[in-house]
PDB file of C-alpha atoms in Angstrom:
ATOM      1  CA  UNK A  58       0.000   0.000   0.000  1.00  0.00           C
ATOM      2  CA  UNK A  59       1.298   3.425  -0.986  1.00  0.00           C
ATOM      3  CA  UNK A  60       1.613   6.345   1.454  1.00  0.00           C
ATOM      4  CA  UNK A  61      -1.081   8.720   0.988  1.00  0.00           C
ATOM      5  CA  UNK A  62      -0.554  12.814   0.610  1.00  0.00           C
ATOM      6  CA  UNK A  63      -1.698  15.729   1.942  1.00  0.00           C
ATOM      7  CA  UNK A  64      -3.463  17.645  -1.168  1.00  0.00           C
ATOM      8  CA  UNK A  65      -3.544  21.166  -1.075  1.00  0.00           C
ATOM      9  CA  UNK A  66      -5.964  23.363  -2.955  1.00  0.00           C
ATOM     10  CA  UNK A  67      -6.030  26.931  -3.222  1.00  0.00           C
ATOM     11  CA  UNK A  68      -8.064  28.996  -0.662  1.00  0.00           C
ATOM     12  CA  UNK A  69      -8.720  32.921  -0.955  1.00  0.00           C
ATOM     13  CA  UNK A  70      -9.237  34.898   2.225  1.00  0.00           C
ATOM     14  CA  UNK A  71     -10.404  37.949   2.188  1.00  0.00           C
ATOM     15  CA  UNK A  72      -8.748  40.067   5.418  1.00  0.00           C
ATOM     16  CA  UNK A  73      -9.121  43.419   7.049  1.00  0.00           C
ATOM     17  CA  UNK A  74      -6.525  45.709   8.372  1.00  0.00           C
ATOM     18  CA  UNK A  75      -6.555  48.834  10.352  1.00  0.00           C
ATOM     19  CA  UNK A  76      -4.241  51.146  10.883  1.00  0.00           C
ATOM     20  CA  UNK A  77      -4.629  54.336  13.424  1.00  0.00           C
ATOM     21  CA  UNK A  78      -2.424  57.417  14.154  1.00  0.00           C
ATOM     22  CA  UNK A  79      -1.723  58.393  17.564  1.00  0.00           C
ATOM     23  CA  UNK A  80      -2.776  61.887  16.841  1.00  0.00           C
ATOM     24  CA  UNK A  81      -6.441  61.756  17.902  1.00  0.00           C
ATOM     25  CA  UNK A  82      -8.043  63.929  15.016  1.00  0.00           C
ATOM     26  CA  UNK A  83      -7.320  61.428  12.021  1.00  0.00           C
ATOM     27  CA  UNK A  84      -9.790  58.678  11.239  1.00  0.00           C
ATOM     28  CA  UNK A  85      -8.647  54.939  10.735  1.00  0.00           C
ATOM     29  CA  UNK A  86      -7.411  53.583   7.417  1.00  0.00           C
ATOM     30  CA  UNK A  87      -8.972  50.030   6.729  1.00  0.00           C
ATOM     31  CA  UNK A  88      -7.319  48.009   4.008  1.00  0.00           C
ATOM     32  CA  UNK A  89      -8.722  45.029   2.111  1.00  0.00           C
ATOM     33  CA  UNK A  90      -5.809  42.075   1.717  1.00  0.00           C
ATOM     34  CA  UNK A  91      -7.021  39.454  -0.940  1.00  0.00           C
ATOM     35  CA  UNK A  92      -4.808  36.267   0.253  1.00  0.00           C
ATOM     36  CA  UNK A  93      -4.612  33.157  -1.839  1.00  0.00           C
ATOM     37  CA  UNK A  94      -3.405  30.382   0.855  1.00  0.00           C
ATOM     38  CA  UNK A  95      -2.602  26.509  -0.318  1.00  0.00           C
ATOM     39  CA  UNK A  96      -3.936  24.307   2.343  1.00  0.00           C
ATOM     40  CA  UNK A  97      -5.358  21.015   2.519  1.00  0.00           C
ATOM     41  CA  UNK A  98      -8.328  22.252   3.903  1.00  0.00           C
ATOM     42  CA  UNK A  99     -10.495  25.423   4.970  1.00  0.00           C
ATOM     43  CA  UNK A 100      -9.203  24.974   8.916  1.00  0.00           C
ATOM     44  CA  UNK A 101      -5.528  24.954   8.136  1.00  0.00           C
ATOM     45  CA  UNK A 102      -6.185  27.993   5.660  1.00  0.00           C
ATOM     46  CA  UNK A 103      -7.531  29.654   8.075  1.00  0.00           C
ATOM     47  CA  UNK A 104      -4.946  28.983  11.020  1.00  0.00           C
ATOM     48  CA  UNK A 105      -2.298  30.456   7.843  1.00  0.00           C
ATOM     49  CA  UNK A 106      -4.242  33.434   7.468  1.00  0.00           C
ATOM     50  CA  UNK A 107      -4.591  34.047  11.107  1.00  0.00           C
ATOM     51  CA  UNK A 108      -0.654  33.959  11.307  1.00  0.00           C
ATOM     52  CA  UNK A 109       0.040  35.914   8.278  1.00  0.00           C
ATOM     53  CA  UNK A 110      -2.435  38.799   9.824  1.00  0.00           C
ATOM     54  CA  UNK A 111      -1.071  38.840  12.921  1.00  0.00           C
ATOM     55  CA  UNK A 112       2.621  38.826  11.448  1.00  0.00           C
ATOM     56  CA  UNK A 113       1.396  41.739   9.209  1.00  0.00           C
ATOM     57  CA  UNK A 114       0.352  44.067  12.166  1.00  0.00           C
ATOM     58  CA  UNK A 115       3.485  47.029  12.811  1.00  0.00           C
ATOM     59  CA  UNK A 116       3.902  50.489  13.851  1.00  0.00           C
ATOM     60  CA  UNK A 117       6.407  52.850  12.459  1.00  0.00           C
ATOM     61  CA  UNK A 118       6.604  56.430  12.173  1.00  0.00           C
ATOM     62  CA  UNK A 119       6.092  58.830   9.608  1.00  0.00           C
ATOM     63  CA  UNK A 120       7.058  61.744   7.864  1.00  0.00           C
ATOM     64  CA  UNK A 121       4.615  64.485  10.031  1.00  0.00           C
ATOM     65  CA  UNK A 122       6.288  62.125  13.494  1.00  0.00           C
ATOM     66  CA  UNK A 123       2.796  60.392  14.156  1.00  0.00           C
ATOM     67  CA  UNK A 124       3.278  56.611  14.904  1.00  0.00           C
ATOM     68  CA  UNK A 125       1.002  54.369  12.799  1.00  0.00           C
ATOM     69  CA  UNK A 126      -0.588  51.352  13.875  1.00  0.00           C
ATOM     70  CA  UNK A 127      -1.162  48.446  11.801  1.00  0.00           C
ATOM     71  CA  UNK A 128      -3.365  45.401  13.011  1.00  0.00           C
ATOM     72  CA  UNK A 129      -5.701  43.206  12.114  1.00  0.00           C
ATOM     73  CA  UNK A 130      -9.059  44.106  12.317  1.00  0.00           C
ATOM     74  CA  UNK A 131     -10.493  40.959  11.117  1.00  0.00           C
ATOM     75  CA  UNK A 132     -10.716  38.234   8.909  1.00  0.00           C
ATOM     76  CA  UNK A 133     -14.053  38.269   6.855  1.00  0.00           C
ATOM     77  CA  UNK A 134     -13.696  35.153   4.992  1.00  0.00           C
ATOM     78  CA  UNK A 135     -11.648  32.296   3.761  1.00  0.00           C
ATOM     79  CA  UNK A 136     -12.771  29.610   1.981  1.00  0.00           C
ATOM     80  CA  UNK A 137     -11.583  27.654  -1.211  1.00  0.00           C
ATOM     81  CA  UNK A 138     -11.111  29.209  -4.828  1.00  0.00           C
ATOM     82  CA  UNK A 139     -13.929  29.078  -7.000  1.00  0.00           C
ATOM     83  CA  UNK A 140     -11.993  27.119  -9.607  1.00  0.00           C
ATOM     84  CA  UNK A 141      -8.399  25.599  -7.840  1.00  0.00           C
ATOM     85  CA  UNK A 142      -6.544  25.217 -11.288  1.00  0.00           C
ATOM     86  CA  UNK A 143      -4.175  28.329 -10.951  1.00  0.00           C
ATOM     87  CA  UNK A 144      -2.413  27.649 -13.963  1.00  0.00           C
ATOM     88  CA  UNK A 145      -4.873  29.105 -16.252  1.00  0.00           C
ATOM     89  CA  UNK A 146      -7.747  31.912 -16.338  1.00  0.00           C
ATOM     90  CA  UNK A 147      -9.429  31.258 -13.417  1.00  0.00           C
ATOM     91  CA  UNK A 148     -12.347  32.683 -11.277  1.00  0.00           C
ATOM     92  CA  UNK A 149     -10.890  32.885  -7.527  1.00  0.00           C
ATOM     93  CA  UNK A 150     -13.620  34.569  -5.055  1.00  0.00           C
ATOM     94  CA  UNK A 151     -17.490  35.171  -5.209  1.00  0.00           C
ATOM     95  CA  UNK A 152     -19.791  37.066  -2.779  1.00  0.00           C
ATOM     96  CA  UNK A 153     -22.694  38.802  -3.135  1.00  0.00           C
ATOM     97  CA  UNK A 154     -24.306  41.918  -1.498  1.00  0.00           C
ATOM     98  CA  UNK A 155     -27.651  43.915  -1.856  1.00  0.00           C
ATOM     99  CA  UNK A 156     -26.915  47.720  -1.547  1.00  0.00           C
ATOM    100  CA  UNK A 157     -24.787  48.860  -4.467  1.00  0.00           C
ATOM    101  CA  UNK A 158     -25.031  52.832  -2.902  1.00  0.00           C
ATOM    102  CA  UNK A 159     -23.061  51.720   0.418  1.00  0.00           C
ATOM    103  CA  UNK A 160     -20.470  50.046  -1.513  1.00  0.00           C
ATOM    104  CA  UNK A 161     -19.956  52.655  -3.692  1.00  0.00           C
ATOM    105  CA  UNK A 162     -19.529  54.578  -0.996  1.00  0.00           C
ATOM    106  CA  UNK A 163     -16.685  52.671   0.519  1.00  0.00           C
ATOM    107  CA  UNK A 164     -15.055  51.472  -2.503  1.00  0.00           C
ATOM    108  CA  UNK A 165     -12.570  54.519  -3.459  1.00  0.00           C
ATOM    109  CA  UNK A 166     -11.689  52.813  -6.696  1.00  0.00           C
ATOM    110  CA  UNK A 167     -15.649  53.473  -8.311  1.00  0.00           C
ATOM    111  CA  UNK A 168     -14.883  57.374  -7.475  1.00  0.00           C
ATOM    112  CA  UNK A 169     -11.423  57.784  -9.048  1.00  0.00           C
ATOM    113  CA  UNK A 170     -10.141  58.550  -5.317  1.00  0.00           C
ATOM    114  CA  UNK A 171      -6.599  57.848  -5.026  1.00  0.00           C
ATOM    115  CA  UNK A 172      -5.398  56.451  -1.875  1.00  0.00           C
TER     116      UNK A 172
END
C-alpha cells in the first residue's frame, strides 16, 4: 500500500486591516488584503491566514512624526477558490451583497479617489 498525501488546494481569504495614528483627530485607514493560501483544507487555511495577519500588524513612524498602527481588524472570509486550477484563467472569489449605494460609498476605486 502506498503512502497517501496531503493535497492542497487553493483557498482565498479575504482580510481586514486597520491602521490608526496616535494623533487623535485622524480617522482609521482600513485596508482590504485578498490572500490566496494553499492548504489542505479550509481549517488549516484559516490557522495560515490568522498567522500571516497577525505577522502583518506594525507600527512605524512617519514623515509628520505620528506613529502608525497596523493590526488586524479581522478576517471576513476564507474559503476555497472558486476554480483551484491556478495555472490558467481562473475565477478565484465570489460574494454577493444587496446595496450597491453603500459600496460605492466605501469602494474609493468606483470614485477615481486615489489612496
Amino acid at each position: 500500500m502506498t503512502g497517501m498525501t496531503d493535497r492542497t488546494v487553493p483557498h482565498v481569504a479575504i482580510v481586514l486591516m486597520e491602521a490608526r495614528s496616535d494623533t487623535a483627530d485622524r480617522p482609521p485607514l482600513f485596508q482590504e488584503n485578498f490572500l490566496l493560501v494553499h492548504a489542505p483544507d479550509e481549517k488549516t487555511a484559516r490557522e495560515r491566514v490568522e498567522r500571516w495577519a497577525q505577522g502583518a500588524g506594525t507600527s512605524y513612524r512617519n514623515d509628520q512624526g505620528e506613529t502608525i498602527t497596523w493590526r488586524l481588524r479581522t478576517i471576513v472570509d476564507v474559503k476555497e477558490a472558486e476554480d483551484t486550477d491556478l495555472t490558467q484563467d481562473a475565477d478565484l472569489y465570489t460574494r454577493h451583497f444587496r446595496d450597491y449605494a453603500s459600496y460605492e460609498r466605501f469602494e474609493p476605486l468606483l470614485s477615481g479617489e486615489d489612496i
